[in-house]
mmCIF file with all atom_site columns, C-alpha atoms in Angstrom:
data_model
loop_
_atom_site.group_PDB
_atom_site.id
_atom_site.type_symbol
_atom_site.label_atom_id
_atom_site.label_alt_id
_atom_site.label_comp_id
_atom_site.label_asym_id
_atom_site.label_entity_id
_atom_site.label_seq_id
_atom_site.pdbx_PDB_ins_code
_atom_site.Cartn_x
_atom_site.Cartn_y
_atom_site.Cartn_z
_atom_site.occupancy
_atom_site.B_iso_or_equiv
_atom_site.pdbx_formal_charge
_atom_site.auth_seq_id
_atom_site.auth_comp_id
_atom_site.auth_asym_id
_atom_site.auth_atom_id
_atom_site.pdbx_PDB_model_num
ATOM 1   C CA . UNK A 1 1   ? 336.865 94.484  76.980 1.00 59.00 ? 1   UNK A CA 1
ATOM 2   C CA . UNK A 1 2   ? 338.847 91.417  77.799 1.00 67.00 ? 2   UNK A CA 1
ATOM 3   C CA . UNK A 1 3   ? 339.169 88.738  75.053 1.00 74.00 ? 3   UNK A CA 1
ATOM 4   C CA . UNK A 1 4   ? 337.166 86.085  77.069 1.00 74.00 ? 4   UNK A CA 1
ATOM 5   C CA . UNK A 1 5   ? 334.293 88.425  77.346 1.00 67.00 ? 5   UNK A CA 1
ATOM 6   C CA . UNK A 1 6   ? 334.790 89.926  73.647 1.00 71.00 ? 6   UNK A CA 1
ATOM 7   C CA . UNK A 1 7   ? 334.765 86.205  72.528 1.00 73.00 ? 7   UNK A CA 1
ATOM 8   C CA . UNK A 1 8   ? 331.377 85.200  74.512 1.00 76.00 ? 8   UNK A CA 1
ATOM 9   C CA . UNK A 1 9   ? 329.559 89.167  73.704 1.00 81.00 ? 9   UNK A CA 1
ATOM 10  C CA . UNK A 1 10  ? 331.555 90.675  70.834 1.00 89.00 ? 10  UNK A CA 1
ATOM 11  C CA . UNK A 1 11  ? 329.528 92.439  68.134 1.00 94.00 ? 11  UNK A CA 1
ATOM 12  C CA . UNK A 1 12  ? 333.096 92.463  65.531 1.00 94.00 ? 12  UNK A CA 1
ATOM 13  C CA . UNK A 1 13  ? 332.122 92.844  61.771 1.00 94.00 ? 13  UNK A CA 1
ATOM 14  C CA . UNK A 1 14  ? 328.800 93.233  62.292 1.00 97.00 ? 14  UNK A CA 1
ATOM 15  C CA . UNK A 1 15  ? 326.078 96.205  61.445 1.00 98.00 ? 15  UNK A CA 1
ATOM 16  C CA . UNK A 1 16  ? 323.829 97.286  64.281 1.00 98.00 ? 16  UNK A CA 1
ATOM 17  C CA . UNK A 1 17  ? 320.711 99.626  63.119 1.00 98.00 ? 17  UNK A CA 1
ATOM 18  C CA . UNK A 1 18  ? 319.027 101.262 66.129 1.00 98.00 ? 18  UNK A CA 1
ATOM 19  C CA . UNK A 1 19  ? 315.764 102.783 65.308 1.00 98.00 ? 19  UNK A CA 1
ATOM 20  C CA . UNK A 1 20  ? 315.338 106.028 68.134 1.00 96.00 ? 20  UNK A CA 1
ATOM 21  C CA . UNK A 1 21  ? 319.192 106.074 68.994 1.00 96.00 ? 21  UNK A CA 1
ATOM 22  C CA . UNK A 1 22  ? 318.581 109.984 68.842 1.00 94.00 ? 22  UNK A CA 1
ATOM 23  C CA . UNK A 1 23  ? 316.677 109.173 72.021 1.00 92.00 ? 23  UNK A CA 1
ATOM 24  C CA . UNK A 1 24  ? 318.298 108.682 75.855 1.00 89.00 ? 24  UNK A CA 1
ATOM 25  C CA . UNK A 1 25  ? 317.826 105.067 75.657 1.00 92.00 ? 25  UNK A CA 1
ATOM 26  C CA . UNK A 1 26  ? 318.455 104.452 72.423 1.00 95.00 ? 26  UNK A CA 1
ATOM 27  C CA . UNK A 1 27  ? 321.142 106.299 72.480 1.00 96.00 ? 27  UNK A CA 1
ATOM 28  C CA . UNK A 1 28  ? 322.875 104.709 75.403 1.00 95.00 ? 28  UNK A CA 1
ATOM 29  C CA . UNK A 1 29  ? 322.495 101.363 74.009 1.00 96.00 ? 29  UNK A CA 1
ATOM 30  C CA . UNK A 1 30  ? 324.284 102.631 70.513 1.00 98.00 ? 30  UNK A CA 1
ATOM 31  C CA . UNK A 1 31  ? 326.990 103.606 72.538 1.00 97.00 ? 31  UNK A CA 1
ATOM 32  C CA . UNK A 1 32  ? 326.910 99.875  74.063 1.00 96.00 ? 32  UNK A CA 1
ATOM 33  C CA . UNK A 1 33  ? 326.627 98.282  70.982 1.00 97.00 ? 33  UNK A CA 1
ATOM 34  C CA . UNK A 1 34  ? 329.158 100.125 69.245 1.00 97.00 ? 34  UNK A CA 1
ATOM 35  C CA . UNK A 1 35  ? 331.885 99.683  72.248 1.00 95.00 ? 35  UNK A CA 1
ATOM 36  C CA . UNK A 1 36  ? 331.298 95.983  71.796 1.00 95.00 ? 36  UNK A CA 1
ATOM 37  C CA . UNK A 1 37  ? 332.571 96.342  68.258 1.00 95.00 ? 37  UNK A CA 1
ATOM 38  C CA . UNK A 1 38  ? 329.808 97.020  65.932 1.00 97.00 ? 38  UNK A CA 1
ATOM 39  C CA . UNK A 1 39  ? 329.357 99.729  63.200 1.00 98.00 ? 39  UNK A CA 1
ATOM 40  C CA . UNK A 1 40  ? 325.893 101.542 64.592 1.00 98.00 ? 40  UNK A CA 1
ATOM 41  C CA . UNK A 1 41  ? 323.428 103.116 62.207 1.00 98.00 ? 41  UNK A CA 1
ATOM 42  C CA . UNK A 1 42  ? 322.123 105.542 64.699 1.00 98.00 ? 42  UNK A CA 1
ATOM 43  C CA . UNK A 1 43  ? 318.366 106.113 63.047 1.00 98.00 ? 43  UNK A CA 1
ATOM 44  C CA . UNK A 1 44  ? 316.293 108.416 63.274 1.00 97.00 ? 44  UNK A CA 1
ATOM 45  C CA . UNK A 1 45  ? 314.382 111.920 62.598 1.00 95.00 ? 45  UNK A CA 1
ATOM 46  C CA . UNK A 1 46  ? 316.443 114.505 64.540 1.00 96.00 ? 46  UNK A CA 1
ATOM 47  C CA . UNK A 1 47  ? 319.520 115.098 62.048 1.00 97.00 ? 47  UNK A CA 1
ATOM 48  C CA . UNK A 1 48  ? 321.075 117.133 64.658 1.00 97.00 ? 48  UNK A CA 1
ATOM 49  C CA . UNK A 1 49  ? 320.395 114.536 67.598 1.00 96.00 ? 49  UNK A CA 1
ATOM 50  C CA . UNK A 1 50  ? 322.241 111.989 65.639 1.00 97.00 ? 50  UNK A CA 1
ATOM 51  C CA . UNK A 1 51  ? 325.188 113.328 64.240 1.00 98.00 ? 51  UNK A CA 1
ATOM 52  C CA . UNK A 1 52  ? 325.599 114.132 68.071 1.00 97.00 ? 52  UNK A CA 1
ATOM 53  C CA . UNK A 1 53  ? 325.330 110.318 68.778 1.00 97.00 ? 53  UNK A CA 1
ATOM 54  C CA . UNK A 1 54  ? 327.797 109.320 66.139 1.00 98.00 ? 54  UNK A CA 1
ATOM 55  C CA . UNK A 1 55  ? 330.541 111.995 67.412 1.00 98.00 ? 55  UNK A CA 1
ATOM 56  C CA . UNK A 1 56  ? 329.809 110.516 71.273 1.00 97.00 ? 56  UNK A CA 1
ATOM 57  C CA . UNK A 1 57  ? 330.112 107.179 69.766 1.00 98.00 ? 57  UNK A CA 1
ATOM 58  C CA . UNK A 1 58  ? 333.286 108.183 67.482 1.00 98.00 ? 58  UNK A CA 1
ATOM 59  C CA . UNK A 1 59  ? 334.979 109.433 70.545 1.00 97.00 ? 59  UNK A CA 1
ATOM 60  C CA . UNK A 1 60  ? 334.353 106.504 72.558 1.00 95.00 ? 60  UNK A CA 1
ATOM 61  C CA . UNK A 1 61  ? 336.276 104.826 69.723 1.00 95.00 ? 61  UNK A CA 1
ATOM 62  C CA . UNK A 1 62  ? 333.328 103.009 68.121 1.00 97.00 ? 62  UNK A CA 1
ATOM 63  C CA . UNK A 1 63  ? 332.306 103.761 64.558 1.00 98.00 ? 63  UNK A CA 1
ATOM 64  C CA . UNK A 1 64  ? 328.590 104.911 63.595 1.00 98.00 ? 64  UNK A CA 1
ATOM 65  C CA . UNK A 1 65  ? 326.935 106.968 61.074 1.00 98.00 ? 65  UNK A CA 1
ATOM 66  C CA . UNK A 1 66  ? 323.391 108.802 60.721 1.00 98.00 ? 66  UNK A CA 1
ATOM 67  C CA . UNK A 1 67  ? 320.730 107.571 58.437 1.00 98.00 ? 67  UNK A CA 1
ATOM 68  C CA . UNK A 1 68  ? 316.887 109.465 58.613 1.00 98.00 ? 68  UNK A CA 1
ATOM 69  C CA . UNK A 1 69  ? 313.720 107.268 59.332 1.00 98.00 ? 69  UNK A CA 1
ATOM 70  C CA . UNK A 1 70  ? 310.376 108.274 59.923 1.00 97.00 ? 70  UNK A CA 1
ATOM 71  C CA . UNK A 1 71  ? 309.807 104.965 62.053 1.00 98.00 ? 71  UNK A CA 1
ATOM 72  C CA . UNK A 1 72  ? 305.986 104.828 61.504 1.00 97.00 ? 72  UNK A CA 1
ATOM 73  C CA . UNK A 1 73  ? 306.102 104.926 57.789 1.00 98.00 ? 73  UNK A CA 1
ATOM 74  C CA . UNK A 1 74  ? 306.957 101.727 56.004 1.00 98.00 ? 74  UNK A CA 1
ATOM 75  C CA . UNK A 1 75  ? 308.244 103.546 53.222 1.00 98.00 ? 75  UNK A CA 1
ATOM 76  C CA . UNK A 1 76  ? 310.592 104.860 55.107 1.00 98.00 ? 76  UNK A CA 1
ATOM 77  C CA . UNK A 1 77  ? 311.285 101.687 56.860 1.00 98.00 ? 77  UNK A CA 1
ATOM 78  C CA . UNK A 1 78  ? 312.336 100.133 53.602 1.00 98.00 ? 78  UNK A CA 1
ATOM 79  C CA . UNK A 1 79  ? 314.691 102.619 52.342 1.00 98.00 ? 79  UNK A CA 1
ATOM 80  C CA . UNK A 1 80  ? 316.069 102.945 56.016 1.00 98.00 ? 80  UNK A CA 1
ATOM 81  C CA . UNK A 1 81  ? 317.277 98.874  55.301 1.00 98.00 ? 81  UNK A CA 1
ATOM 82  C CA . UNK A 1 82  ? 317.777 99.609  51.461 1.00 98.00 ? 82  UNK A CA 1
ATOM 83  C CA . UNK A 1 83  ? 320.369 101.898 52.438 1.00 98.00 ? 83  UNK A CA 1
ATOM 84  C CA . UNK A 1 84  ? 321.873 99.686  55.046 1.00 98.00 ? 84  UNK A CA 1
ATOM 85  C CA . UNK A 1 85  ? 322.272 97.197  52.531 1.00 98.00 ? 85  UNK A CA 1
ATOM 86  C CA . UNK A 1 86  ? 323.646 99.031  49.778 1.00 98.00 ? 86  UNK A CA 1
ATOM 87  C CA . UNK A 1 87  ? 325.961 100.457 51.805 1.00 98.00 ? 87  UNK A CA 1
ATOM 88  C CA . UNK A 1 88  ? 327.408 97.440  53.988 1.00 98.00 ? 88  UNK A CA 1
ATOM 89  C CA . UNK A 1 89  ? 325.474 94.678  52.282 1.00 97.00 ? 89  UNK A CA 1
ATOM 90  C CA . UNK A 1 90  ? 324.607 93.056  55.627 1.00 98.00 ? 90  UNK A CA 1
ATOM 91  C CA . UNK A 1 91  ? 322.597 94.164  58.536 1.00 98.00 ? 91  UNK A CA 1
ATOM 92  C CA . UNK A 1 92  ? 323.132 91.725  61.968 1.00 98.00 ? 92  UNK A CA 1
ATOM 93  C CA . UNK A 1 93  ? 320.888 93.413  64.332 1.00 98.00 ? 93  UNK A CA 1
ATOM 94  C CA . UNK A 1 94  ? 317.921 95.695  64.701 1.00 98.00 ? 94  UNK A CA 1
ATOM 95  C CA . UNK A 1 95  ? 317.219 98.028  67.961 1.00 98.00 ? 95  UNK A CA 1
ATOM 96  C CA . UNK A 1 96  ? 313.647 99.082  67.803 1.00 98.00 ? 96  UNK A CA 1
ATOM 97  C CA . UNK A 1 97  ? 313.695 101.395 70.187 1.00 97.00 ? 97  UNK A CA 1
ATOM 98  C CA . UNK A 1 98  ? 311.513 104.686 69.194 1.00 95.00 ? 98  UNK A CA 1
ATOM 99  C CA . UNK A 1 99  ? 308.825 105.875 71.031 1.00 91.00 ? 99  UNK A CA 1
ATOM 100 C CA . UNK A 1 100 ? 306.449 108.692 72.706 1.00 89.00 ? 100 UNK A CA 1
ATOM 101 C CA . UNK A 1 101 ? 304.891 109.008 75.610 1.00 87.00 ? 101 UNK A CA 1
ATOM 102 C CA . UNK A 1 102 ? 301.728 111.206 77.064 1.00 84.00 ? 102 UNK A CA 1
ATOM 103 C CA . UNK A 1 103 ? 301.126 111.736 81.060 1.00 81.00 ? 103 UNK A CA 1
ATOM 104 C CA . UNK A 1 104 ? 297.069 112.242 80.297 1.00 88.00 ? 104 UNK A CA 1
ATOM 105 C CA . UNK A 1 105 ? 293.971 111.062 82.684 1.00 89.00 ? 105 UNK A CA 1
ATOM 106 C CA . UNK A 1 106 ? 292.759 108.516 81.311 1.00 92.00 ? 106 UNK A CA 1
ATOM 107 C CA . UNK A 1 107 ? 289.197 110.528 80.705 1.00 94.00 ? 107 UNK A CA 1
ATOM 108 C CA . UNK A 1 108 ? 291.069 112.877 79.243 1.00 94.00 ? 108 UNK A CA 1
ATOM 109 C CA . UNK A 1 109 ? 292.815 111.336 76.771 1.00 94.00 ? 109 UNK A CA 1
ATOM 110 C CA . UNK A 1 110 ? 292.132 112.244 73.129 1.00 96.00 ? 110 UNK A CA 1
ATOM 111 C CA . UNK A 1 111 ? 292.016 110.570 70.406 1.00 97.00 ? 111 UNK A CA 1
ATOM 112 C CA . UNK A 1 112 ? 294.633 111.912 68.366 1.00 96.00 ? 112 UNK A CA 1
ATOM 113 C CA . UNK A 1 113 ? 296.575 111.406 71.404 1.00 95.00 ? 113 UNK A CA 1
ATOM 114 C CA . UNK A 1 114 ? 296.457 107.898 71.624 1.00 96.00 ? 114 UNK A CA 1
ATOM 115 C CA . UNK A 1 115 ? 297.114 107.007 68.144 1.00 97.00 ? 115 UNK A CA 1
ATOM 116 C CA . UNK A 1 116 ? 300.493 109.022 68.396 1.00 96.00 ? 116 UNK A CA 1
ATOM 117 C CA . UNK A 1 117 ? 301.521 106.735 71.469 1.00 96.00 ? 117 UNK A CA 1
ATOM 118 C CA . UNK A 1 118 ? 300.293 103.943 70.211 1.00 97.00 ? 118 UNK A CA 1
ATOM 119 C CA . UNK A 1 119 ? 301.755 104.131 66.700 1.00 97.00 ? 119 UNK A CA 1
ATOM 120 C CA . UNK A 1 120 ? 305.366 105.621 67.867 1.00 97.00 ? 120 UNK A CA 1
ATOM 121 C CA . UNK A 1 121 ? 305.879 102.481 70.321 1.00 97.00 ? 121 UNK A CA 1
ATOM 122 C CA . UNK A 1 122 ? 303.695 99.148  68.837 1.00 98.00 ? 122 UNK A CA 1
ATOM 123 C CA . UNK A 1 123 ? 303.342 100.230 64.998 1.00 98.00 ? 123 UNK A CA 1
ATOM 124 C CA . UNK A 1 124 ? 307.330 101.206 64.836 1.00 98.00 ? 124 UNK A CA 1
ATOM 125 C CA . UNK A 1 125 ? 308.591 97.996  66.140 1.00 98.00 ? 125 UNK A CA 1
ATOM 126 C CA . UNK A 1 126 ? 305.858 95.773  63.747 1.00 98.00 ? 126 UNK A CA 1
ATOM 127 C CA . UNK A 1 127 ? 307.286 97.352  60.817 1.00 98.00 ? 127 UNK A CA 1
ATOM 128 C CA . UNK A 1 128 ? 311.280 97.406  61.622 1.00 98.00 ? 128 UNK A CA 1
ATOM 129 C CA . UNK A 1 129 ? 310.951 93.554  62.722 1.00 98.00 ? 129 UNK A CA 1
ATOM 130 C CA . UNK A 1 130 ? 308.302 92.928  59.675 1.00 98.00 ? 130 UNK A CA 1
ATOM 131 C CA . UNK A 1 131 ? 310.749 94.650  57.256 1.00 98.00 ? 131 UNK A CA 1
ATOM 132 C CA . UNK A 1 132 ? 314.329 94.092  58.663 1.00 98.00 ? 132 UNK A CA 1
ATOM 133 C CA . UNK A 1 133 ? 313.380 90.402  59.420 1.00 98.00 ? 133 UNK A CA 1
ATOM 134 C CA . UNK A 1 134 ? 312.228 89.459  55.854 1.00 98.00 ? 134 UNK A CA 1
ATOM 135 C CA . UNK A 1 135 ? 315.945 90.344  54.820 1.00 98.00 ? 135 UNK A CA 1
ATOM 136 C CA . UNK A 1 136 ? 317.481 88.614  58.223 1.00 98.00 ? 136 UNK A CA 1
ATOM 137 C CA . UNK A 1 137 ? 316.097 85.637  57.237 1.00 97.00 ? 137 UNK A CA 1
ATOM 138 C CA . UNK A 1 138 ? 317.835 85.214  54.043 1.00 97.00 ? 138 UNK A CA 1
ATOM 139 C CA . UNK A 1 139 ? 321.378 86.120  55.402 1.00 97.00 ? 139 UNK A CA 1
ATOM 140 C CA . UNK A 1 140 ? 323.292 82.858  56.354 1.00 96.00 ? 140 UNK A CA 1
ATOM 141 C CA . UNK A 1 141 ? 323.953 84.315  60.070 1.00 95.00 ? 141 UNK A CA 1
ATOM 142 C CA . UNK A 1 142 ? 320.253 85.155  60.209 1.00 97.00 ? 142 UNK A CA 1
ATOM 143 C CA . UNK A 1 143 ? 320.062 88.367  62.526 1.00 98.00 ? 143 UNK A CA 1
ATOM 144 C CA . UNK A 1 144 ? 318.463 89.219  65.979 1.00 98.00 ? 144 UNK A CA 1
ATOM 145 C CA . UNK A 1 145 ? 315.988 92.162  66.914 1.00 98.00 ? 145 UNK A CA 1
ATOM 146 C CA . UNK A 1 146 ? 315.633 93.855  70.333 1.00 98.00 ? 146 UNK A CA 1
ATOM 147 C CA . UNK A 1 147 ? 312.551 95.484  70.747 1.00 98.00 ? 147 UNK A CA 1
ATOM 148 C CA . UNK A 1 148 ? 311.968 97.934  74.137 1.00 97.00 ? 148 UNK A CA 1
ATOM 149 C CA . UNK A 1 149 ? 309.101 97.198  76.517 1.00 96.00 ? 149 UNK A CA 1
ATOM 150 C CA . UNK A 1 150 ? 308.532 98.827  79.249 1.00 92.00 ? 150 UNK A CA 1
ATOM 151 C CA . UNK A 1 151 ? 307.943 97.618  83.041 1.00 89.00 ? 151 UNK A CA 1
ATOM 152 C CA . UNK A 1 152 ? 305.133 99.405  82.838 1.00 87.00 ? 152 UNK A CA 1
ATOM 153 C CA . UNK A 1 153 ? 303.496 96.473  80.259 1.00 89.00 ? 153 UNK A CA 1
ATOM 154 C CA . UNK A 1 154 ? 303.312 94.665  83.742 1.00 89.00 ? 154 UNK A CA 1
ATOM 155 C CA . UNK A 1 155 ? 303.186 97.192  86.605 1.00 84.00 ? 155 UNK A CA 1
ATOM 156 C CA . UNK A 1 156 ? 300.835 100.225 86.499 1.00 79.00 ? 156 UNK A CA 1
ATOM 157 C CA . UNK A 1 157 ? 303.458 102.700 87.853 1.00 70.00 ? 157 UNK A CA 1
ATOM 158 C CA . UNK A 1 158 ? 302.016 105.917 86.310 1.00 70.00 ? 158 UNK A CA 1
ATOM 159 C CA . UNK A 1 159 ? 299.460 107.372 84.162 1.00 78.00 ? 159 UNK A CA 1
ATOM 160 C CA . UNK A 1 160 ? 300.344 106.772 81.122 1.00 87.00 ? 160 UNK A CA 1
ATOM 161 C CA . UNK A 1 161 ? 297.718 104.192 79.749 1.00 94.00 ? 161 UNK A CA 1
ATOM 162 C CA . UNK A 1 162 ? 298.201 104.606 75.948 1.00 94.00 ? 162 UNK A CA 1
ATOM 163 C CA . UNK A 1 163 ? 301.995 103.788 76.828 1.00 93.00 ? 163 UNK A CA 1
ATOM 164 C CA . UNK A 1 164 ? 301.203 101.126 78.544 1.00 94.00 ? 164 UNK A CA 1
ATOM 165 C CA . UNK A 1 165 ? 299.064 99.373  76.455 1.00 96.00 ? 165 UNK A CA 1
ATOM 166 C CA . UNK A 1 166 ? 301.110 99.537  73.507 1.00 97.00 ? 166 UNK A CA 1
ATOM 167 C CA . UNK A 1 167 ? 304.243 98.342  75.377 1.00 97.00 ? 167 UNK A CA 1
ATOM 168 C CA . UNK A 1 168 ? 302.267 94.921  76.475 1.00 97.00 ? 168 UNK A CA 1
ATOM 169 C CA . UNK A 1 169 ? 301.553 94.743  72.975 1.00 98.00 ? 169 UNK A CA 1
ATOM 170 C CA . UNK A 1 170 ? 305.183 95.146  72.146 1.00 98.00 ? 170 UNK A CA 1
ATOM 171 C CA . UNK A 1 171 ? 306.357 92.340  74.644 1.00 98.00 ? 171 UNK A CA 1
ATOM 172 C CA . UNK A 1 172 ? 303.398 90.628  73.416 1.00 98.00 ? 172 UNK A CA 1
ATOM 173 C CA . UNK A 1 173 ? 304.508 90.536  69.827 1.00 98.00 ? 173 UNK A CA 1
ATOM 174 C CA . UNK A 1 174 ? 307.791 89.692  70.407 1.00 98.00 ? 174 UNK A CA 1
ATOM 175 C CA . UNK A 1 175 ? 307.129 86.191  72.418 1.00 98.00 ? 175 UNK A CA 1
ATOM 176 C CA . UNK A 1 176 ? 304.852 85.701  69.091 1.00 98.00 ? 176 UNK A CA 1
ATOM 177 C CA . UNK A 1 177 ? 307.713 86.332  66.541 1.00 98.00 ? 177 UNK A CA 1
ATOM 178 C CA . UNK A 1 178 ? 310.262 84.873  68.704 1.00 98.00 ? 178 UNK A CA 1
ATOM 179 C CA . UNK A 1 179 ? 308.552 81.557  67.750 1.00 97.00 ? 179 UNK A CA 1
ATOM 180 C CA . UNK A 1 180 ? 307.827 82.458  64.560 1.00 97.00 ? 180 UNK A CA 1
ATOM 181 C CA . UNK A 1 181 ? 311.458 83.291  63.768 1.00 97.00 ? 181 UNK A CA 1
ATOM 182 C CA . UNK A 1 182 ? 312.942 80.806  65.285 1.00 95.00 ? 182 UNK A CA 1
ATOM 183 C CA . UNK A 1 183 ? 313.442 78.606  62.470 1.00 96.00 ? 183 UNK A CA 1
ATOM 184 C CA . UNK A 1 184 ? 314.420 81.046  60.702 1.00 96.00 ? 184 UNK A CA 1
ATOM 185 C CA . UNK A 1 185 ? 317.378 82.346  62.114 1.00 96.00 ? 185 UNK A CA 1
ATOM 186 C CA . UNK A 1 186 ? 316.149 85.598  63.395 1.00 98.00 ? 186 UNK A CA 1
ATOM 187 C CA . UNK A 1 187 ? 316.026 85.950  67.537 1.00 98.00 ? 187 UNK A CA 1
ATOM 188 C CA . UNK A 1 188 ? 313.811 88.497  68.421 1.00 98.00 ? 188 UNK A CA 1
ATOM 189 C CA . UNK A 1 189 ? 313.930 89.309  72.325 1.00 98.00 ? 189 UNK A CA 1
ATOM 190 C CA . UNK A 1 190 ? 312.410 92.252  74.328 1.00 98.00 ? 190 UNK A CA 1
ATOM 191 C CA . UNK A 1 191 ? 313.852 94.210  77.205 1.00 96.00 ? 191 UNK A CA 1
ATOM 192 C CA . UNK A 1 192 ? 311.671 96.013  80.223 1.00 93.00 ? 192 UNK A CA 1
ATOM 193 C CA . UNK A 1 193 ? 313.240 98.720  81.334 1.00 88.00 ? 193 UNK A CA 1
ATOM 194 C CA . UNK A 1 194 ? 312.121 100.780 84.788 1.00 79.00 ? 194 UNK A CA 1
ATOM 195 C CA . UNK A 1 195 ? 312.381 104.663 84.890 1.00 70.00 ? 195 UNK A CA 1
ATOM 196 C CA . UNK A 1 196 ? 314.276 106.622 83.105 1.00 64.00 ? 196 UNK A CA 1
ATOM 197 C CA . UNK A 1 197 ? 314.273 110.403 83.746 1.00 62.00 ? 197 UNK A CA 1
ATOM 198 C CA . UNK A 1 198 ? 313.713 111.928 80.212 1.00 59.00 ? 198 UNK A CA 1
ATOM 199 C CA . UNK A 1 199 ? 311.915 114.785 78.156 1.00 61.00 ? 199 UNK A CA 1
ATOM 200 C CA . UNK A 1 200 ? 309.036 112.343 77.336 1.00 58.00 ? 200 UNK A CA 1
ATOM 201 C CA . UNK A 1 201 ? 308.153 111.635 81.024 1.00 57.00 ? 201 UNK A CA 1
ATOM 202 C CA . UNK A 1 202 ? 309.240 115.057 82.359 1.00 60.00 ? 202 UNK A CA 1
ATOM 203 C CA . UNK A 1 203 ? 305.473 115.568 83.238 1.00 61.00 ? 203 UNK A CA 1
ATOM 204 C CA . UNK A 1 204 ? 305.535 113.141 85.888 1.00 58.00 ? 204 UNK A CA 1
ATOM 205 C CA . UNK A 1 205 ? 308.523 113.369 87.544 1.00 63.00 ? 205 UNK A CA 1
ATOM 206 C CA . UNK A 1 206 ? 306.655 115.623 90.379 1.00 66.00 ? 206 UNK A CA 1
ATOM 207 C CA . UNK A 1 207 ? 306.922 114.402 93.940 1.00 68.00 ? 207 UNK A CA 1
ATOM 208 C CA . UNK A 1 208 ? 304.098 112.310 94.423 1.00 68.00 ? 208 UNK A CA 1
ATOM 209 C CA . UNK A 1 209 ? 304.985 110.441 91.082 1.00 64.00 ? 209 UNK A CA 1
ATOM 210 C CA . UNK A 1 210 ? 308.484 109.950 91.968 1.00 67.00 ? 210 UNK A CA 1
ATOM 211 C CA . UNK A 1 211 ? 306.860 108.798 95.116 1.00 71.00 ? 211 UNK A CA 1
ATOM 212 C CA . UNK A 1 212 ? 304.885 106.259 93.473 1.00 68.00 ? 212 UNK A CA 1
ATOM 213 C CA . UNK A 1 213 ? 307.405 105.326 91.123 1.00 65.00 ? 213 UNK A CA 1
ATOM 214 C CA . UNK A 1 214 ? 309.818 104.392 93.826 1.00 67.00 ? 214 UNK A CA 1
ATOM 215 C CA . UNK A 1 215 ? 307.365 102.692 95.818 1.00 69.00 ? 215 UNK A CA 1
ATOM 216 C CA . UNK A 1 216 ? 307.216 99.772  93.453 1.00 63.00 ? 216 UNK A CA 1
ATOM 217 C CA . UNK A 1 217 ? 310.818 99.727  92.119 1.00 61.00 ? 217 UNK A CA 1
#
């Protein structure tokens, strides 16, 4: 990284917690975060998943270290940014980035089904930016939150309505506490990301989904 562009994007000194970093996504923007100089708290269930993240991240000469969160349970939530704090006093940004997906018809969706989708995606990010931004806000350099949409809370590019729904709620609340937090020195933005080949869309990735997939890209 050159100095110019370390000065205008450089993440030195400060403590990045991504919630789902055990994840493809998450875990390529760890690595991203980390290279740009900040210590990552790679979060999340999969012990094994994330010591694997901090060694990829530890090799690419970034420091990191693996904390467990169940990211639907406040509980864990708050001890997730207790231990944060006791152990680097600070924490500068938050990656809300877990989430599930389910390739169902939607007549065939059940109930239990939809709950899980909608609770891994929208009720994760309410509680890491409810939780980690009541702490951001008394910092003196505030703090920022990403939270992970999805294109698909604009385009209907697949069958996944439960997904869908709870990522135009998750761009949704972020344009809400983006205002809200303003004043308060926590930004909270959202990124829309297209396709990304991974285990929780494997389902689709047939031909004619591909197909339709590519049509609108």
């Amino acid at each position: 990284m050159s100095d110019f562009v370390r000065h205008l994007f450089g993440l030195e000194s400060q403590v990045a917690v991504v919630v789902g970093a055990t994840g493809v996504l998450g875990g390529t923007l760890a690595e991203g975060i980390a290279q740009a100089g900040a210590h990552v708290v790679v979060a999340g269930r999969d012990e094994a998943r994330g010591m694997a993240r901090v060694e990829a991240i530890e090799k690419l000469g970034g420091t990191a270290e693996f904390l467990s969160v169940t990211a639907d349970e406040r509980a864990s939530v708050e001890q997730l940014l207790a231990a944060v704090l006791a152990r680097h006093g600070q924490v500068d940004m938050l990656v809300n980035c877990a989430g599930a997906n389910s390739a169902t018809p939607y007549f065939e969706i059940k109930d239990e089904d939809w709950n899980r989708v909608v609770e891994s995606n929208l009720t994760t990010t309410h509680l890491g930016c409810q939780i980690f931004a009541s702490h951001m806000r008394t910092q003196a350099e505030g703090g920022s939150i990403l939270n992970i949409g999805s294109v698909t809370a604009h385009l209907p590019l697949s069958r996944v309505f439960a997904y869908s729904a709870a990522k135009a709620a998750v761009v949704n609340l972020t344009k809400n506490l983006a205002r809200e937090f303003a004043t308060q020195k926590v930004r909270v933005n959202v990124l829309c990301p297209g396709f990304f080949p991974a285990e929780q869309n494997r389902k689709i990735l047939d031909t004619e989904g591909v197909d339709n997939i590519m049509r609108q890209t």
